[in-house]
Amino acid sequence: MFNSKLEDWDPRNTNNGQPSIIYEGQLNRQIRSVKIFSFMTTLLGLTIQIRLYEKLGDSSIAALVGVVGIVGFFTYATPILIHLMAKRYVTDMTYDPKSDTYTAVTYSFFLKRKELKFTVQDVIVPTVPGIFTTILVKENEKKIPLFLADICFQELKHFGRLMGYDKPMDFEINSNDIDEAMKLKRATTASAKSQSYTSTKSSTTSGSS
């Protein structure tokens, strides 16, 4: 079983204690190309906006605001939306056995390499993964979402370790959840009985009349 193999595996004894690259993203070039293209479209949009101001200078304010607003949305919103997705994409990751530390590299807004160092204890696996999110990494008071693909790991056990597959399954049931479920069940049952009683009473009244 994968779980038992992880429990017996100690990454600190790998690669003679030297840091090594354990992850390389497959879409690094595509992510970079998309961001460069978005910057180019932003510059083009700015140029178009300047020309629109000149052409529509004597037009109504409503027409000017409408046209400029549409062009402005694609000019400014597109690179921001792309960055919100791309900043989660891990281009590569290294592991240092001596400090038991991972270093994930992502792109900043202006395509600079941004390093995030963390340990397994800093990793949170969301119960319901968000868009383009595999894990959350605690950094000070923030939780940084990262996207990782298992096929990009040179050693799949690192992925299993980050996802918590080496930990025992937690079958503990929250008592508060049970109480809420019981309350909901009672309310649903009471509502069903009330509707059934009302329906029976209406049928009896109709039959007697």
Coordinates of N, CA and C in Angstrom, one line a residue:
M1 N 0.8 -1.2 0.0 CA 0.0 0.0 0.0 C 0.9 1.3 0.0
F2 N 0.4 2.3 -0.7 CA 1.1 3.6 -0.8 C 1.3 4.2 0.6
N3 N 0.3 4.1 1.4 CA 0.4 4.7 2.8 C 1.5 4.0 3.6
S4 N 1.6 2.7 3.6 CA 2.6 2.0 4.3 C 4.0 2.3 3.8
K5 N 4.2 2.5 2.5 CA 5.5 2.8 1.9 C 5.9 4.2 2.4
L6 N 5.0 5.1 2.5 CA 5.3 6.5 2.9 C 5.7 6.5 4.4
E7 N 5.1 5.7 5.2 CA 5.4 5.7 6.6 C 6.8 5.2 6.8
D8 N 7.3 4.3 6.0 CA 8.6 3.8 6.1 C 9.7 4.6 5.4
W9 N 9.3 5.6 4.7 CA 10.2 6.4 3.8 C 10.5 7.7 4.5
D10 N 11.8 8.0 4.6 CA 12.3 9.2 5.2 C 13.1 10.0 4.2
P11 N 12.5 11.1 3.7 CA 13.1 11.9 2.6 C 14.4 12.6 3.0
R12 N 14.7 12.7 4.4 CA 15.9 13.3 4.8 C 17.1 12.4 4.6
N13 N 16.9 11.2 4.2 CA 18.0 10.3 3.9 C 18.3 10.2 2.4
T14 N 17.7 11.0 1.6 CA 17.8 10.9 0.2 C 18.8 11.9 -0.3
N15 N 19.4 11.6 -1.5 CA 20.3 12.5 -2.2 C 21.5 12.9 -1.4
N16 N 22.0 12.1 -0.5 CA 23.2 12.4 0.3 C 23.0 13.7 1.1
G17 N 21.8 14.0 1.4 CA 21.6 15.2 2.2 C 21.7 16.5 1.4
Q18 N 21.8 16.5 0.1 CA 22.0 17.7 -0.7 C 20.6 18.1 -1.3
P19 N 20.4 19.4 -1.4 CA 19.1 19.9 -2.0 C 19.0 19.4 -3.5
S20 N 17.8 19.1 -3.9 CA 17.6 18.7 -5.3 C 16.3 19.1 -5.8
I21 N 16.1 19.2 -7.1 CA 14.8 19.5 -7.7 C 14.0 18.3 -7.7
I22 N 12.8 18.4 -7.1 CA 11.9 17.2 -7.1 C 10.7 17.4 -7.9
Y23 N 10.5 18.6 -8.4 CA 9.3 18.9 -9.2 C 9.6 19.9 -10.3
E24 N 9.1 19.6 -11.5 CA 9.2 20.6 -12.6 C 7.8 20.6 -13.4
G25 N 7.2 21.8 -13.4 CA 5.9 21.9 -14.0 C 6.0 21.7 -15.5
Q26 N 4.9 21.1 -16.1 CA 4.9 20.9 -17.5 C 4.4 22.1 -18.4
L27 N 3.8 23.0 -17.7 CA 3.2 24.2 -18.4 C 4.0 25.5 -18.2
N28 N 5.2 25.4 -17.8 CA 6.0 26.6 -17.5 C 6.0 27.5 -18.7
R29 N 6.4 27.0 -19.8 CA 6.5 27.8 -21.0 C 5.2 28.4 -21.4
Q30 N 4.1 27.6 -21.3 CA 2.8 28.1 -21.7 C 2.3 29.2 -20.8
I31 N 2.5 29.0 -19.5 CA 2.1 30.1 -18.5 C 2.9 31.4 -18.8
R32 N 4.1 31.2 -19.1 CA 4.9 32.4 -19.3 C 4.5 33.1 -20.6
S33 N 4.2 32.3 -21.7 CA 3.7 32.9 -22.9 C 2.4 33.6 -22.8
V34 N 1.5 33.0 -22.0 CA 0.1 33.6 -21.8 C 0.3 34.9 -21.1
K35 N 1.1 35.0 -20.1 CA 1.3 36.2 -19.4 C 1.9 37.3 -20.2
I36 N 2.9 36.9 -21.1 CA 3.5 37.9 -22.0 C 2.5 38.4 -23.0
F37 N 1.7 37.5 -23.5 CA 0.6 37.9 -24.4 C -0.4 38.8 -23.8
S38 N -0.7 38.6 -22.5 CA -1.7 39.5 -21.8 C -1.1 40.9 -21.6
F39 N 0.2 41.0 -21.4 CA 0.9 42.3 -21.3 C 0.8 43.0 -22.6
M40 N 1.0 42.3 -23.7 CA 1.0 42.9 -25.0 C -0.4 43.4 -25.3
T41 N -1.4 42.6 -25.0 CA -2.8 43.1 -25.2 C -3.1 44.3 -24.4
T42 N -2.5 44.3 -23.2 CA -2.8 45.5 -22.3 C -2.2 46.8 -22.9
L43 N -0.9 46.7 -23.5 CA -0.3 47.8 -24.1 C -1.1 48.2 -25.4
L44 N -1.6 47.2 -26.1 CA -2.5 47.5 -27.3 C -3.8 48.2 -26.8
G45 N -4.3 47.7 -25.7 CA -5.6 48.3 -25.2 C -5.4 49.8 -24.8
L46 N -4.3 50.1 -24.2 CA -4.0 51.4 -23.8 C -3.9 52.3 -25.0
T47 N -3.2 51.8 -26.0 CA -3.1 52.6 -27.3 C -4.5 52.9 -27.9
I48 N -5.3 51.8 -27.9 CA -6.7 52.0 -28.4 C -7.5 53.0 -27.6
Q49 N -7.3 52.9 -26.3 CA -8.0 53.9 -25.4 C -7.7 55.3 -25.8
I50 N -6.4 55.6 -26.0 CA -6.0 56.9 -26.3 C -6.6 57.4 -27.6
R51 N -6.6 56.5 -28.6 CA -7.3 56.9 -29.9 C -8.8 57.1 -29.7
L52 N -9.4 56.3 -28.9 CA -10.8 56.4 -28.6 C -11.2 57.7 -28.0
Y53 N -10.3 58.1 -27.0 CA -10.5 59.4 -26.4 C -10.5 60.6 -27.5
E54 N -9.6 60.4 -28.4 CA -9.5 61.4 -29.4 C -10.7 61.4 -30.4
K55 N -11.1 60.2 -30.8 CA -12.2 60.1 -31.7 C -13.5 60.4 -31.1
L56 N -13.7 60.0 -29.9 CA -15.0 60.2 -29.2 C -15.1 61.4 -28.3
G57 N -14.1 62.3 -28.5 CA -14.0 63.5 -27.6 C -15.3 64.3 -27.7
D58 N -15.9 64.4 -28.8 CA -17.1 65.3 -29.0 C -18.4 64.5 -28.8
S59 N -18.3 63.2 -28.6 CA -19.5 62.3 -28.4 C -20.1 62.5 -27.0
S60 N -21.3 61.8 -26.8 CA -21.9 61.9 -25.5 C -21.1 61.2 -24.5
I61 N -21.3 61.6 -23.2 CA -20.5 60.9 -22.1 C -20.9 59.5 -22.0
A62 N -22.2 59.1 -22.2 CA -22.6 57.7 -22.1 C -21.9 56.8 -23.1
A63 N -21.8 57.3 -24.3 CA -21.1 56.5 -25.4 C -19.6 56.4 -25.1
L64 N -19.0 57.5 -24.6 CA -17.6 57.5 -24.3 C -17.3 56.5 -23.1
V65 N -18.2 56.6 -22.1 CA -18.0 55.7 -20.9 C -18.2 54.2 -21.3
G66 N -19.2 54.0 -22.1 CA -19.5 52.6 -22.5 C -18.4 52.0 -23.3
V67 N -17.9 52.7 -24.3 CA -16.8 52.1 -25.2 C -15.5 52.0 -24.4
V68 N -15.2 53.0 -23.7 CA -13.9 53.0 -23.0 C -14.0 51.9 -21.9
G69 N -15.2 51.8 -21.3 CA -15.3 50.8 -20.2 C -15.1 49.4 -20.7
I70 N -15.7 49.1 -21.9 CA -15.5 47.7 -22.5 C -14.0 47.5 -22.8
V71 N -13.4 48.4 -23.5 CA -12.0 48.3 -23.8 C -11.1 48.2 -22.6
G72 N -11.5 49.0 -21.6 CA -10.7 49.0 -20.3 C -10.8 47.7 -19.6
F73 N -12.0 47.1 -19.6 CA -12.1 45.8 -19.0 C -11.1 44.8 -19.5
F74 N -11.0 44.6 -20.8 CA -10.1 43.7 -21.4 C -8.7 44.1 -21.3
T75 N -8.5 45.4 -21.1 CA -7.1 46.0 -21.0 C -6.5 45.7 -19.6
Y76 N -7.3 45.9 -18.6 CA -6.8 45.7 -17.2 C -7.3 44.4 -16.5
A77 N -8.5 44.0 -16.8 CA -9.0 42.8 -16.1 C -8.3 41.5 -16.5
T78 N -8.0 41.4 -17.8 CA -7.5 40.2 -18.4 C -6.1 39.8 -17.7
P79 N -5.1 40.7 -17.7 CA -3.9 40.3 -17.0 C -4.0 40.0 -15.5
I80 N -5.0 40.7 -14.9 CA -5.2 40.5 -13.4 C -5.8 39.1 -13.2
L81 N -6.8 38.7 -14.0 CA -7.4 37.4 -13.9 C -6.4 36.3 -14.2
I82 N -5.6 36.5 -15.3 CA -4.6 35.5 -15.6 C -3.6 35.4 -14.5
H83 N -3.2 36.5 -13.9 CA -2.2 36.4 -12.7 C -2.8 35.7 -11.5
L84 N -4.1 35.9 -11.3 CA -4.7 35.2 -10.1 C -4.7 33.7 -10.3
M85 N -4.7 33.2 -11.5 CA -4.6 31.8 -11.7 C -3.1 31.4 -11.8
A86 N -2.3 32.1 -12.5 CA -0.9 31.8 -12.8 C 0.0 31.8 -11.5
K87 N -0.4 32.7 -10.6 CA 0.5 32.8 -9.4 C 0.4 31.6 -8.5
R88 N -0.5 30.7 -8.7 CA -0.7 29.5 -8.0 C 0.1 28.4 -8.6
Y89 N 0.5 28.5 -9.8 CA 1.2 27.4 -10.6 C 2.6 27.3 -10.2
V90 N 3.0 26.2 -9.6 CA 4.4 26.0 -9.2 C 5.2 25.5 -10.4
T91 N 6.2 26.3 -10.8 CA 7.1 26.0 -11.9 C 8.1 25.0 -11.6
D92 N 8.6 25.0 -10.4 CA 9.6 24.0 -9.9 C 9.6 24.0 -8.4
M93 N 10.1 22.9 -7.9 CA 10.2 22.8 -6.4 C 11.5 22.0 -6.0
T94 N 12.2 22.5 -5.0 CA 13.4 21.8 -4.5 C 13.1 21.3 -3.1
Y95 N 13.9 20.3 -2.7 CA 13.8 19.8 -1.3 C 15.1 19.7 -0.7
D96 N 15.3 20.2 0.5 CA 16.5 20.2 1.3 C 16.4 19.2 2.4
P97 N 17.1 18.1 2.3 CA 17.0 17.0 3.3 C 17.5 17.5 4.7
K98 N 18.5 18.3 4.7 CA 19.1 18.7 6.0 C 18.1 19.5 6.8
S99 N 17.4 20.4 6.2 CA 16.4 21.2 7.0 C 15.0 20.7 6.8
D100 N 14.8 19.6 6.0 CA 13.5 19.1 5.7 C 12.5 20.2 5.2
T101 N 13.0 21.0 4.3 CA 12.3 22.2 3.8 C 12.1 22.1 2.3
Y102 N 10.9 22.5 1.9 CA 10.5 22.5 0.5 C 10.6 24.0 0.0
T103 N 11.0 24.2 -1.2 CA 11.0 25.6 -1.8 C 10.3 25.5 -3.1
A104 N 9.1 26.2 -3.1 CA 8.3 26.2 -4.4 C 8.5 27.5 -5.1
V105 N 8.6 27.5 -6.4 CA 8.8 28.7 -7.2 C 7.6 29.0 -8.0
T106 N 7.1 30.2 -8.0 CA 6.0 30.6 -8.8 C 6.4 31.9 -9.5
Y107 N 5.5 32.4 -10.4 CA 5.8 33.6 -11.1 C 5.1 34.8 -10.4
S108 N 5.8 35.9 -10.3 CA 5.1 37.2 -9.8 C 4.3 37.8 -10.9
F109 N 3.7 38.9 -10.7 CA 2.9 39.6 -11.7 C 3.7 39.9 -12.9
F110 N 5.0 40.3 -12.7 CA 5.9 40.7 -13.8 C 6.9 39.6 -14.1
L111 N 6.4 38.4 -13.9 CA 7.2 37.2 -14.4 C 8.5 37.0 -13.7
K112 N 8.7 37.5 -12.5 CA 9.9 37.3 -11.7 C 9.7 36.0 -10.9
R113 N 10.7 35.3 -10.7 CA 10.7 34.0 -9.9 C 10.5 34.4 -8.4
K114 N 9.5 33.8 -7.8 CA 9.1 34.0 -6.4 C 9.2 32.8 -5.7
E115 N 10.0 32.7 -4.6 CA 10.3 31.5 -3.9 C 9.4 31.5 -2.6
L116 N 8.9 30.3 -2.3 CA 8.2 30.1 -1.0 C 8.7 28.9 -0.3
K117 N 9.3 29.2 0.8 CA 9.9 28.1 1.6 C 8.9 27.6 2.7
F118 N 8.8 26.3 2.8 CA 7.8 25.8 3.8 C 8.2 24.4 4.2
T119 N 7.6 23.9 5.3 CA 7.8 22.5 5.7 C 6.4 21.8 5.6
V120 N 6.4 20.5 5.8 CA 5.2 19.7 5.8 C 4.2 20.2 6.8
Q121 N 4.7 20.7 7.9 CA 3.8 21.2 9.0 C 3.0 22.5 8.5
D122 N 3.5 23.2 7.5 CA 2.9 24.4 7.0 C 1.8 24.1 6.0
V123 N 1.7 22.8 5.6 CA 0.8 22.5 4.5 C -0.6 22.2 5.0
I124 N -1.6 22.7 4.4 CA -3.0 22.4 4.7 C -3.6 21.9 3.4
V125 N -4.2 20.7 3.5 CA -4.9 20.1 2.3 C -6.4 20.5 2.5
P126 N -6.9 21.4 1.6 CA -8.3 21.8 1.7 C -9.3 20.6 1.5
T127 N -10.4 20.6 2.3 CA -11.4 19.6 2.2 C -12.0 19.6 0.9
V128 N -12.3 20.8 0.4 CA -12.9 21.0 -0.9 C -11.9 21.9 -1.7
P129 N -11.1 21.3 -2.6 CA -10.1 22.1 -3.3 C -10.8 23.2 -4.1
G130 N -10.1 24.4 -4.1 CA -10.6 25.5 -4.9 C -10.1 25.4 -6.3
I131 N -10.4 26.5 -7.1 CA -10.0 26.5 -8.5 C -8.5 26.6 -8.5
F132 N -7.9 25.7 -9.3 CA -6.4 25.7 -9.5 C -5.7 25.7 -8.1
T133 N -6.2 24.9 -7.2 CA -5.6 24.8 -5.9 C -5.5 23.4 -5.4
T134 N -4.2 22.9 -5.1 CA -4.0 21.6 -4.6 C -3.8 21.6 -3.1
I135 N -2.9 22.5 -2.6 CA -2.6 22.7 -1.2 C -2.6 24.1 -0.8
L136 N -2.7 24.4 0.5 CA -2.5 25.7 1.0 C -1.3 25.7 1.9
V137 N -0.4 26.7 1.8 CA 0.8 26.8 2.6 C 0.7 28.0 3.5
K138 N 0.9 27.8 4.8 CA 0.8 28.9 5.8 C 2.1 29.7 5.7
E139 N 1.9 31.0 5.5 CA 3.0 31.9 5.6 C 2.6 33.1 6.4
N140 N 3.2 33.2 7.6 CA 2.7 34.2 8.6 C 1.2 34.0 8.9
E141 N 0.4 35.1 8.6 CA -1.0 35.0 8.8 C -1.8 34.6 7.6
K142 N -1.1 34.4 6.4 CA -1.7 34.1 5.2 C -1.6 32.6 4.8
K143 N -2.6 32.2 4.0 CA -2.5 30.9 3.4 C -2.4 31.0 1.9
I144 N -1.2 30.5 1.4 CA -0.9 30.7 0.0 C -1.4 29.4 -0.8
P145 N -2.3 29.6 -1.7 CA -2.7 28.5 -2.5 C -1.7 28.1 -3.6
L146 N -1.5 26.8 -3.8 CA -0.5 26.3 -4.8 C -1.2 25.2 -5.6
F147 N -0.8 25.2 -6.8 CA -1.3 24.1 -7.7 C -0.1 23.2 -8.0
L148 N -0.3 21.9 -7.7 CA 0.7 20.9 -8.0 C 0.1 19.7 -8.8
A149 N 0.8 19.2 -9.7 CA 0.4 18.0 -10.5 C 1.2 16.8 -10.1
D150 N 0.6 15.7 -9.7 CA 1.4 14.6 -9.2 C 2.3 14.0 -10.3
I151 N 2.0 14.1 -11.6 CA 2.8 13.6 -12.6 C 4.1 14.4 -12.8
C152 N 4.2 15.6 -12.2 CA 5.4 16.4 -12.4 C 6.4 16.1 -11.3
F153 N 6.1 15.3 -10.3 CA 7.1 15.0 -9.3 C 8.0 13.9 -9.8
Q154 N 9.3 14.1 -9.5 CA 10.3 13.1 -9.9 C 10.2 11.9 -8.9
E155 N 9.8 12.2 -7.7 CA 9.6 11.2 -6.7 C 8.2 11.4 -6.2
L156 N 7.3 10.5 -6.6 CA 5.9 10.6 -6.2 C 5.6 10.6 -4.7
K157 N 6.5 10.1 -4.0 CA 6.3 10.0 -2.5 C 6.3 11.4 -1.9
H158 N 7.0 12.3 -2.5 CA 6.9 13.7 -2.0 C 5.5 14.3 -2.1
F159 N 4.9 14.0 -3.2 CA 3.5 14.4 -3.4 C 2.6 13.8 -2.4
G160 N 2.8 12.5 -2.1 CA 2.0 11.8 -1.1 C 2.2 12.4 0.3
R161 N 3.5 12.8 0.5 CA 3.8 13.4 1.8 C 3.1 14.7 2.0
L162 N 3.2 15.6 1.0 CA 2.6 16.9 1.0 C 1.0 16.8 1.2
M163 N 0.5 15.8 0.5 CA -1.0 15.6 0.6 C -1.4 14.9 1.9
G164 N -0.5 14.5 2.7 CA -0.8 13.8 4.0 C -1.2 12.4 3.9
Y165 N -0.8 11.7 2.8 CA -1.1 10.3 2.7 C -0.3 9.4 3.6
D166 N 0.7 10.0 4.2 CA 1.5 9.2 5.2 C 0.9 9.2 6.6
K167 N -0.2 10.0 6.8 CA -0.8 10.1 8.1 C -2.0 9.2 8.2
P168 N -2.3 8.7 9.4 CA -3.4 7.8 9.5 C -4.7 8.5 9.2
M169 N -5.7 7.8 8.7 CA -7.0 8.3 8.4 C -7.7 8.7 9.7
D170 N -8.4 9.9 9.6 CA -9.1 10.4 10.7 C -10.6 10.2 10.6
F171 N -11.1 9.2 11.3 CA -12.5 8.8 11.2 C -13.3 9.5 12.4
E172 N -12.7 10.4 13.1 CA -13.4 11.1 14.1 C -14.6 11.9 13.6
I173 N -15.8 11.8 14.2 CA -17.0 12.5 13.8 C -17.2 13.6 14.8
N174 N -17.4 14.8 14.2 CA -17.7 15.9 15.1 C -19.1 15.9 15.7
S175 N -19.2 16.0 17.0 CA -20.5 15.9 17.7 C -21.4 17.0 17.3
N176 N -20.8 18.1 17.0 CA -21.7 19.3 16.6 C -22.3 19.0 15.2
D177 N -21.6 18.3 14.4 CA -22.2 17.9 13.1 C -23.3 16.9 13.3
I178 N -23.2 16.0 14.2 CA -24.3 15.1 14.5 C -25.5 15.8 15.0
D179 N -25.3 16.7 16.0 CA -26.4 17.4 16.5 C -27.2 18.2 15.5
E180 N -26.4 18.9 14.6 CA -27.0 19.6 13.5 C -27.8 18.7 12.6
A181 N -27.2 17.5 12.3 CA -27.9 16.6 11.4 C -29.2 16.1 12.0
M182 N -29.2 15.8 13.4 CA -30.4 15.3 14.1 C -31.5 16.4 14.1
K183 N -31.1 17.7 14.3 CA -32.0 18.8 14.3 C -32.7 18.9 13.0
L184 N -31.9 18.8 11.9 CA -32.4 18.9 10.6 C -33.4 17.8 10.3
K185 N -33.0 16.6 10.7 CA -33.9 15.4 10.5 C -35.2 15.6 11.2
R186 N -35.2 16.0 12.5 CA -36.4 16.2 13.2 C -37.3 17.3 12.6
A187 N -36.7 18.4 12.1 CA -37.4 19.5 11.5 C -38.1 19.0 10.2
T188 N -37.3 18.2 9.4 CA -37.8 17.6 8.2 C -39.0 16.7 8.4
T189 N -38.8 15.8 9.4 CA -39.9 14.8 9.8 C -41.2 15.6 10.3
A190 N -41.0 16.6 11.1 CA -42.1 17.3 11.6 C -42.9 18.1 10.5
S191 N -42.1 18.6 9.6 CA -42.7 19.3 8.4 C -43.5 18.3 7.6
A192 N -42.9 17.1 7.3 CA -43.6 16.1 6.5 C -44.9 15.7 7.2
K193 N -44.9 15.5 8.5 CA -46.1 15.1 9.2 C -47.1 16.1 9.2
S194 N -46.7 17.4 9.3 CA -47.6 18.5 9.3 C -48.3 18.6 7.9
Q195 N -47.5 18.4 6.9 CA -48.1 18.5 5.5 C -49.1 17.3 5.3
S196 N -48.7 16.1 5.8 CA -49.5 15.0 5.7 C -50.9 15.1 6.4
Y197 N -50.8 15.7 7.6 CA -52.0 15.9 8.4 C -52.9 16.9 7.7
T198 N -52.3 18.0 7.2 CA -53.1 19.0 6.5 C -53.8 18.5 5.2
S199 N -53.0 17.6 4.5 CA -53.6 17.0 3.3 C -54.7 16.1 3.6
T200 N -54.6 15.3 4.7 CA -55.7 14.3 5.1 C -56.9 15.1 5.6
K201 N -56.7 16.1 6.3 CA -57.8 16.9 6.8 C -58.6 17.6 5.7
S202 N -57.9 18.0 4.7 CA -58.5 18.7 3.6 C -59.3 17.7 2.8
S203 N -58.8 16.4 2.6 CA -59.5 15.4 1.9 C -60.8 15.0 2.6
T204 N -60.7 14.9 4.0 CA -61.9 14.5 4.8 C -62.9 15.6 4.7
T205 N -62.6 16.8 4.7 CA -63.5 17.9 4.6 C -64.2 18.0 3.3
S206 N -63.4 17.7 2.2 CA -64.0 17.7 0.9 C -65.0 16.5 0.7
G207 N -64.6 15.3 1.3 CA -65.5 14.2 1.2 C -66.8 14.4 1.9
S208 N -66.8 15.0 3.1 CA -68.0 15.2 3.9 C -68.9 16.2 3.3
S209 N -68.3 17.2 2.6 CA -69.2 18.2 1.9 C -69.8 17.7 0.7

